[in-house]
Coordinates of C-alpha atoms and ligand atoms in Angstrom, one line a residue:
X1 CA 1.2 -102.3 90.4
X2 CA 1.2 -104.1 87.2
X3 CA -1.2 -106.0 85.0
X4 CA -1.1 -109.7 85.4
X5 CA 0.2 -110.7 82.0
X6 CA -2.7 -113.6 80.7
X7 CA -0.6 -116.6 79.0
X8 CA -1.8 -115.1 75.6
X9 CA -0.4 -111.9 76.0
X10 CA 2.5 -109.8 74.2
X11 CA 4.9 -110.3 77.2
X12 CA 5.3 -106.4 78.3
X13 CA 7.5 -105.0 79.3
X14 CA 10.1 -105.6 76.4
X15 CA 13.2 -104.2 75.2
X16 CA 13.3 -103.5 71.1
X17 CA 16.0 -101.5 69.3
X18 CA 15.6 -100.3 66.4
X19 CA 18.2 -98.1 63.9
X20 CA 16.9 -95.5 61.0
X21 CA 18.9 -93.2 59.1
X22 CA 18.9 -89.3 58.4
X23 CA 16.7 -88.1 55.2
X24 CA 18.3 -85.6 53.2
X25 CA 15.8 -83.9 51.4
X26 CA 16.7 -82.1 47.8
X27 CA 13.3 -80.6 47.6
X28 CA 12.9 -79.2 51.2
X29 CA 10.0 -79.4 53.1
X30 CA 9.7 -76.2 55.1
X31 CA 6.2 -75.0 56.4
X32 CA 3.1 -76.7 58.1
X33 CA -0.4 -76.9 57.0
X34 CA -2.3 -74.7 60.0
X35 CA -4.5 -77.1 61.7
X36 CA -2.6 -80.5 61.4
X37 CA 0.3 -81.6 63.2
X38 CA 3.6 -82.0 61.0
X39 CA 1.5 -82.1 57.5
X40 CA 4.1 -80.0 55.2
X41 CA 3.0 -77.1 53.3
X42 CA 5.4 -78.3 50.7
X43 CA 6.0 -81.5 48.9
X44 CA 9.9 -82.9 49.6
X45 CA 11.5 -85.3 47.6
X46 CA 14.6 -86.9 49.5
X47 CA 17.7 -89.2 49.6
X48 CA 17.9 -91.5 52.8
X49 CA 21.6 -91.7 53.5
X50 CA 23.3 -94.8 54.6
X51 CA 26.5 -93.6 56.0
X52 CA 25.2 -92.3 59.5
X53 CA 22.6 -93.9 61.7
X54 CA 20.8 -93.4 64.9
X55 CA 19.9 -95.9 67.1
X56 CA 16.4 -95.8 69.4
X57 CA 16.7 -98.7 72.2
X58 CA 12.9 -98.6 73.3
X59 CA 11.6 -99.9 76.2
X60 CA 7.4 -100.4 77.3
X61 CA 6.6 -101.0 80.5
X62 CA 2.6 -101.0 82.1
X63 CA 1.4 -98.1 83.9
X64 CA -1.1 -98.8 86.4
X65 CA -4.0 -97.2 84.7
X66 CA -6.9 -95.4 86.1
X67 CA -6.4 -91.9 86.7
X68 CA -2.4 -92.6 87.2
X69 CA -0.1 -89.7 85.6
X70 CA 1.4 -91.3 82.1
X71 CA 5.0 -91.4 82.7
X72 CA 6.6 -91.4 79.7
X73 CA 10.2 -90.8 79.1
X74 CA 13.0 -90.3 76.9
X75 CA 16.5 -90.2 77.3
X76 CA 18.8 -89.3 73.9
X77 CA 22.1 -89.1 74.4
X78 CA 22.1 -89.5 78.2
X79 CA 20.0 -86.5 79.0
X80 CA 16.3 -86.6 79.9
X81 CA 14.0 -84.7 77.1
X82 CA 11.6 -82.6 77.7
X83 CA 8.3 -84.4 77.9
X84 CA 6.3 -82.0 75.8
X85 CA 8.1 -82.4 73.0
X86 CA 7.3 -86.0 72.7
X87 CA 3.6 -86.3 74.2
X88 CA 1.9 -85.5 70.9
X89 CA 3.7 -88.2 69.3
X90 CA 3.3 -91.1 72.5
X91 CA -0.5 -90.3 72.4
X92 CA -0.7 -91.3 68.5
X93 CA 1.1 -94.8 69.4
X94 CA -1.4 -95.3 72.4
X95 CA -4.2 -94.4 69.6
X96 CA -3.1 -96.8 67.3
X97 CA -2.7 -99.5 69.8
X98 CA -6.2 -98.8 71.1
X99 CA -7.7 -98.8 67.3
X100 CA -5.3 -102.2 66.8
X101 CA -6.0 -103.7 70.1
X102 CA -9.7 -102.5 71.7
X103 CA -9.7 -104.9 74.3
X104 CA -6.2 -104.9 75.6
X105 CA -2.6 -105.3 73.9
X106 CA -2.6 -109.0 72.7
X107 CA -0.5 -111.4 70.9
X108 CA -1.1 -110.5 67.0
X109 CA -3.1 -112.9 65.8
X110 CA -4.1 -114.9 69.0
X111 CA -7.4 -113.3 69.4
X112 CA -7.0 -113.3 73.2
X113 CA -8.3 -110.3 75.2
X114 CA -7.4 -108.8 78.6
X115 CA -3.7 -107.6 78.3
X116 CA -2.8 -103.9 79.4
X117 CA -5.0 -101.3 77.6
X118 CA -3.6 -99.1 74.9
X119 CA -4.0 -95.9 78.0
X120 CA -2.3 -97.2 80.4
X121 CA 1.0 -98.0 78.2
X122 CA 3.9 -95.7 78.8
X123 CA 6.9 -95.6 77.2
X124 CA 10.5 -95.5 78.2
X125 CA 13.0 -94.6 75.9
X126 CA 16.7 -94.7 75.7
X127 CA 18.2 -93.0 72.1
X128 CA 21.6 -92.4 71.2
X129 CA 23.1 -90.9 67.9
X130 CA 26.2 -91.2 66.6
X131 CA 26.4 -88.1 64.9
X132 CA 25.4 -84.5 66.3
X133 CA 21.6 -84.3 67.6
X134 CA 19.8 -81.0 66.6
X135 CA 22.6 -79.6 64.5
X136 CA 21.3 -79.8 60.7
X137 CA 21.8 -83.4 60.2
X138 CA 18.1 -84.6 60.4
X139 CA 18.6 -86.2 64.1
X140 CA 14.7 -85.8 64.4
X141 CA 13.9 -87.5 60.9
X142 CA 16.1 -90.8 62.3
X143 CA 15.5 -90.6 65.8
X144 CA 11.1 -90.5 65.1
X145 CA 11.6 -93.0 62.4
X146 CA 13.4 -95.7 64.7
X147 CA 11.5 -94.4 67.9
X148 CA 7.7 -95.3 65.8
X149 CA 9.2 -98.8 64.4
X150 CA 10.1 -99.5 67.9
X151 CA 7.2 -98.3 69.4
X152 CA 4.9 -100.3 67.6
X153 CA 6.5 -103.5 67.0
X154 CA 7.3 -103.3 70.6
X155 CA 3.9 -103.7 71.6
X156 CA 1.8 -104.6 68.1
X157 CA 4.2 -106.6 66.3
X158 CA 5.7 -106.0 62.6
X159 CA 3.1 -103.1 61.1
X160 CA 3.2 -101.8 57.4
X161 CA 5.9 -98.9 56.7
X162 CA 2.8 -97.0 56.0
X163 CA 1.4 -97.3 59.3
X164 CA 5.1 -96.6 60.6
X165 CA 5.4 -93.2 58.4
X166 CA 2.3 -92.1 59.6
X167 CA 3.0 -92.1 63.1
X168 CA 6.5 -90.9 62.9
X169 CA 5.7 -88.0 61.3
X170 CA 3.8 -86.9 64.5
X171 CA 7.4 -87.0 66.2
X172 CA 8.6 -85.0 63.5
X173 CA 7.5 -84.2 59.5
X174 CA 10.7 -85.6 57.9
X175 CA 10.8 -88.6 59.8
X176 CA 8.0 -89.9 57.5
X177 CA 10.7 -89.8 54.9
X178 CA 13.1 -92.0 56.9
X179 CA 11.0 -94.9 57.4
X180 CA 11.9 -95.7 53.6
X181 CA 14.8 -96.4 52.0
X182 CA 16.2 -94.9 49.0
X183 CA 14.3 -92.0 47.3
X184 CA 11.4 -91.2 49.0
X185 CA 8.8 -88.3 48.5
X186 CA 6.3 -86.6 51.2
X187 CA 3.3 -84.8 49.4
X188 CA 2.3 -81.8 50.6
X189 CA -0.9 -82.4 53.2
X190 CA 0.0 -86.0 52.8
X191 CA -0.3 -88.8 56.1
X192 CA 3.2 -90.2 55.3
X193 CA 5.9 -90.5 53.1
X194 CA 6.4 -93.3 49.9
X195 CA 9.4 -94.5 48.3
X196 CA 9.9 -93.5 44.9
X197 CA 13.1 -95.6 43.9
X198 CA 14.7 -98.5 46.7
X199 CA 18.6 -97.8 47.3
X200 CA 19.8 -99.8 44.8
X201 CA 18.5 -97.5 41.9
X202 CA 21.4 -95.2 41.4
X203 CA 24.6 -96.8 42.6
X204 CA 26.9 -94.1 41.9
X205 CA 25.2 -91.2 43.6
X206 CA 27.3 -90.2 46.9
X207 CA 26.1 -87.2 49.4
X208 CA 29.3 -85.9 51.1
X209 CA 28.2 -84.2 54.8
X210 CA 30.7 -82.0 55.8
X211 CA 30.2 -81.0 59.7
X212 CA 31.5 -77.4 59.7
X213 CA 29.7 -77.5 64.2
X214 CA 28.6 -79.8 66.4
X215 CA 26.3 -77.6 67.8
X216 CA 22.9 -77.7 68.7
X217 CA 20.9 -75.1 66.7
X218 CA 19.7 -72.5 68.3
X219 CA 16.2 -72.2 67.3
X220 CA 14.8 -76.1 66.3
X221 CA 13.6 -76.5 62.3
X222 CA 9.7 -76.8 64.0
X223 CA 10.1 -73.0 65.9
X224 CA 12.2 -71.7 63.0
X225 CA 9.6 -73.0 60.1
X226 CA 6.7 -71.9 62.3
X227 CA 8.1 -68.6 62.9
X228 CA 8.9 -68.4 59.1
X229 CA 5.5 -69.1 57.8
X230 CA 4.0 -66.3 60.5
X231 CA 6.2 -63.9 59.7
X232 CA 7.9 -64.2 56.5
X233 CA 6.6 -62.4 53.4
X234 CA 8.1 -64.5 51.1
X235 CA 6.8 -67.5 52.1
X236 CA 3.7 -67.8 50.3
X237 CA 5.8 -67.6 47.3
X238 CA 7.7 -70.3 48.4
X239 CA 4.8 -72.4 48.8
X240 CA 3.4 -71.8 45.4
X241 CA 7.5 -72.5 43.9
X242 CA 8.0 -75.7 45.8
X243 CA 5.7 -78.0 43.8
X244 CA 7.6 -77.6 40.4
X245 CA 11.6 -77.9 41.9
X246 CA 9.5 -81.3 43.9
X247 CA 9.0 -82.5 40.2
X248 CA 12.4 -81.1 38.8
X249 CA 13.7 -83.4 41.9
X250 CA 11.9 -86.5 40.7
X251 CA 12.5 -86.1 37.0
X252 CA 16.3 -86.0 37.6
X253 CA 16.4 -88.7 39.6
X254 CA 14.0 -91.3 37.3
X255 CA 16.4 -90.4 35.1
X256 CA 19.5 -90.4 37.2
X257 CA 20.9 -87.1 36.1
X258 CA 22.9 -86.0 38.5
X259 CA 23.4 -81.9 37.1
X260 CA 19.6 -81.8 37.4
X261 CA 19.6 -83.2 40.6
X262 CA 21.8 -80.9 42.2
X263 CA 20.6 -77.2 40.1
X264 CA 17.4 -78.5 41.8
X265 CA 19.0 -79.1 45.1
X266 CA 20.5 -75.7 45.0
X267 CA 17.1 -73.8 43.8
X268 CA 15.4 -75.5 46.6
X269 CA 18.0 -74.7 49.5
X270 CA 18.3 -71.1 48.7
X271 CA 15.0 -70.7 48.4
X272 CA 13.8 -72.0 51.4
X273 CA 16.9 -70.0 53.0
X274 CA 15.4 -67.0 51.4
X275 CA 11.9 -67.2 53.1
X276 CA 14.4 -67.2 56.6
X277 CA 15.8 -64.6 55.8
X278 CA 12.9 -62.8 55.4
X279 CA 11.3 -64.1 58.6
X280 CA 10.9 -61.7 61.7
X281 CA 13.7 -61.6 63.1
X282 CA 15.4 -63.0 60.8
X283 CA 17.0 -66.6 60.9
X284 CA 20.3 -67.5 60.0
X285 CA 21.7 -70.6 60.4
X286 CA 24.8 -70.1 58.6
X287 CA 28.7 -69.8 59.7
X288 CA 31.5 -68.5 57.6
X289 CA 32.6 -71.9 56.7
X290 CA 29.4 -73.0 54.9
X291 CA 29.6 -69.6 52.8
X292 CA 33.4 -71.2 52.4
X293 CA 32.6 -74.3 51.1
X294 CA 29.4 -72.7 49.0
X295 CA 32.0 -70.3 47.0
X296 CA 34.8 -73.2 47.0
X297 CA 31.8 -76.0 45.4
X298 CA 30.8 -72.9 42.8
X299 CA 35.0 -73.0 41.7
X300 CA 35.0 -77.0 41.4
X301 CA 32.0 -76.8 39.3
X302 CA 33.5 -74.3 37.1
X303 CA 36.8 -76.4 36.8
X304 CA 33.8 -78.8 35.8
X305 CA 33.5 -81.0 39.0
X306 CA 29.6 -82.3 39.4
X307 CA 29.3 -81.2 42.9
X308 CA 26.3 -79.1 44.1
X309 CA 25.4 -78.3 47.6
X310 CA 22.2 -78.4 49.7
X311 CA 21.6 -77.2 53.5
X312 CA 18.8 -77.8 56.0
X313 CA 18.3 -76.1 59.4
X314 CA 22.0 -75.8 60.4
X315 CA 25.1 -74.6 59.0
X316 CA 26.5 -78.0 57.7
X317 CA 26.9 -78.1 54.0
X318 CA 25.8 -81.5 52.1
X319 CA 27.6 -81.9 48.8
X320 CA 25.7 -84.3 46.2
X321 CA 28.2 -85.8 43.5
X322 CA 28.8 -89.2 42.3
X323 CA 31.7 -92.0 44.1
X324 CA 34.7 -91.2 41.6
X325 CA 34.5 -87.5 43.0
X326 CA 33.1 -88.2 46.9
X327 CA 37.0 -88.2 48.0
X328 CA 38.0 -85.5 46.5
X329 CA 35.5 -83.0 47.6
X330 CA 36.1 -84.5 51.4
X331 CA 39.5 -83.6 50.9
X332 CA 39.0 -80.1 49.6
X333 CA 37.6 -79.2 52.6
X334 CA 39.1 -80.7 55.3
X335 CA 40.5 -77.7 57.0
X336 CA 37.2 -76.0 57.4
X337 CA 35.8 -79.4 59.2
X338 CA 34.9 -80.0 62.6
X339 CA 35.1 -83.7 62.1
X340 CA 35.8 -86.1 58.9
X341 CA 33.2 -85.7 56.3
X342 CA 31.3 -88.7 55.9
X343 CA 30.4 -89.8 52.6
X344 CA 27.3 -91.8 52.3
X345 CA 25.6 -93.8 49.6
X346 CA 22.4 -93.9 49.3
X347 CA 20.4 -96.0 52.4
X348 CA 18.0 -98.1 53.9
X349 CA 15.0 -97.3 55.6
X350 CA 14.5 -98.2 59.4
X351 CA 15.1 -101.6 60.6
X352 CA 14.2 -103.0 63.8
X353 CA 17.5 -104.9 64.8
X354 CA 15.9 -106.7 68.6
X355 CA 13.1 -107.9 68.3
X356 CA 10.9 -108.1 71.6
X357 CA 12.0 -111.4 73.6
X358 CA 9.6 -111.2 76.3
X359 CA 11.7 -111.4 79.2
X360 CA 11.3 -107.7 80.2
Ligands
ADP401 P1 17.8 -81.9 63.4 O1 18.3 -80.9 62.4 O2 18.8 -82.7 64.0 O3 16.7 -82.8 62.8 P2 15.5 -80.7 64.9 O4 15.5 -79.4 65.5 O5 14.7 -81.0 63.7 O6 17.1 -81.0 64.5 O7 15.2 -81.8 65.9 C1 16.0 -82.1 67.0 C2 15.2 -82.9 68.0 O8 14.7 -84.1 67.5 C3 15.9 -83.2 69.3 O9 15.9 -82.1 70.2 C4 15.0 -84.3 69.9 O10 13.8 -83.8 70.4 C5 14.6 -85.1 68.6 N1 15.5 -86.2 68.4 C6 16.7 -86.2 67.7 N2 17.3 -87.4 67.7 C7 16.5 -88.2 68.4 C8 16.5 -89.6 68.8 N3 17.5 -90.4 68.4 N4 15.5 -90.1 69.5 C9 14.5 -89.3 69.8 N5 14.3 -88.0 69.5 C10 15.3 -87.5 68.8
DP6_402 C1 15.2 -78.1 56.5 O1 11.3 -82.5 60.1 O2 13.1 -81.4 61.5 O3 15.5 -80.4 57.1 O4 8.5 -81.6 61.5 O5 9.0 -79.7 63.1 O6 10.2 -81.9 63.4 P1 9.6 -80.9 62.4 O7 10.8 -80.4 61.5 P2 11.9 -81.2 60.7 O8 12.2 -80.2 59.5 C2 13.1 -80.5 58.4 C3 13.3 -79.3 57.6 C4 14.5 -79.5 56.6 C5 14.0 -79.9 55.2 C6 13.6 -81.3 55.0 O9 14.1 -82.2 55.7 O10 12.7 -81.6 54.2
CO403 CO1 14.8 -82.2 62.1

């Protein structure tokens, strides 16, 4: 049974899609605060890249309310997810529709009352990406980032990127970053992300991904960071380092110097690779290729290419450099490659490309 829909009323249900891009951090976050969910142990300072995209279709329908089961559901890349995964993050968009909306989910701005309450929303959600999901590519920052834009303009209307951050962080830490475009930083304990720079700050700067697997990792960044922090005696070291490469990261970039940028990129990779290393039992996300492409970047910069590498959960290897040398370094290593390399400029944060039309 549904809720009559008064005249005033956000017509639900509505389809809204939405597309957000992967953030590559250069400063990696890697640790949670105990207590919180997602607030990062470390600050991260990141690039959002515009080359690659995912795309969340979202679409809310009404439950019935009362003591019905919620029913919420998401399907990314054809497959149904597991619910658990995303019931943390569903709950903080029915809390910020009940704080928005106490008497109902209404037309912003119409002051009417009596539409579907915030608890008895569920959400149905359709998410494809168009490059490989859970393989070291930040799938969860863009998939979160489009799924809380959709979410909320879906049944609120156009909210504040803060708002947005917030809540898609709950899906997953980096997603905060993705909301923005450009440079963005996420301070350590911190609700959401900000932008530090828009895209348009450093023209030149090009991050070259170069897929060495399509493969989904087998342990996910959360279970891998957790296990890290718990077991790892190098961790609280890391911790107490991160802070100072975080401000190497945003010194180079105010000052768009790109051999500062990437001695800090690679400082903060290896680092936080080192803490995995030491974890119990160990993680290692690594294939021979990355190793390949790490030794064959180290003989470019000696033939004095500006090319430095950075790595997230995953063996795929990220090469930061600037567009005259993007080609070149996609060519390099073409035979190690799974697929093309893409080479991305620097992007947009998450846009919301359907707006609800109220037909259902
Ligand atoms: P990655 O390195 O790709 O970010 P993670 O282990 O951090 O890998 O997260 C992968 C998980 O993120 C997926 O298993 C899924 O739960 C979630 N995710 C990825 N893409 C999307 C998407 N487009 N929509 C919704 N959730 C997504
Ligand atoms: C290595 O944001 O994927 O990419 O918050 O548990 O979803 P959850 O983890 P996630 O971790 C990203 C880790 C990283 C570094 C970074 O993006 O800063
Ligand atoms: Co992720």
């Amino acid at each position: 049974m549904r809720h009559d829909q008064p005249s005033h009323a956000r017509p639900l249900p509505g389809t809204i899609t939405a597309t957000a891009h992967p953030s590559l951090a250069v400063a990696k976050y890697w640790g949670k605060q105990p207590g919180a969910i997602n607030t990062a142990a470390t600050p991260s300072v990141a690039i959002t890249l515009g080359a690659i995209a995912a795309r969340t279709t979202l679409t809310v329908d009404c439950g019935d309310g009362g003591d019905q089961p919620l029913r919420d559901q998401v399907i990314l890349n054809g497959v149904s997810q597991d619910p658990r995964r995303f019931r943390p993050f569903f709950d903080a968009v029915r809390e910020a529709i009940a704080r928005a909306c106490p008497d109902g989910v209404t037309d912003p701005g119409q002051g009417g009352t009596g539409g579907p309450r915030a608890q008895d929303l569920y959400f149905s959600v359709r998410s494809d990406n168009d490059f490989p999901t859970a393989a070291g590519l930040a799938s969860s920052a863009a998939g979160f980032a489009a799924l809380a834009a959709s979410a909320l303009t879906a049944t609120l209307g156009a909210r504040p990127s803060e708002e947005i951050s917030r809540l898609a962080r709950i899906g997953s830490g980096s997603a905060c970053r993705s909301v923005y475009g450009g440079f963005t930083q996420w301070a350590a304990g911190a609700p959401a992300a900000e932008q530090l720079y828009p895209e348009t700050w450093w023209p030149d700067l090009r991050v070259v991904v170069l897929p060495v697997s399509t493969a989904e990792k087998p342990l996910s960044s959360r279970d891998a960071m957790n296990r890290t922090r718990d077991t790892s005696p190098f961790y609280e070291a890391w911790v107490t380092d991160a802070p100072s490469l975080a401000r190497e990261t945003r010194e180079a970039i105010s000052r768009r110097d790109l051999e500062r940028l990437g001695e800090a990129a690679r400082l903060s990779y290896l680092r936080m690779f080192s803490t995995m290393f030491g974890a119990n039992p160990p993680i290692l996300y690594w294939l021979p290729q990355s190793l390949d492409i790490i030794r064959g970047l180290e003989e470019l910069r000696r033939m004095g290419l500006p090319v430095w590498e950075t790595m997230d959960a995953g063996p795929q290897v990220k090469v930061i450099t600037d567009a005259s040398h993007a080609r070149q370094v996609a060519d390099e290593f073409r035979d190690l490659l799974v697929s093309p390399a893409i080479i991305s400029e620097v992007g947009p944060g998450v846009t919301i490309d359907t707006p609800p039309d109220g037909t259902g």
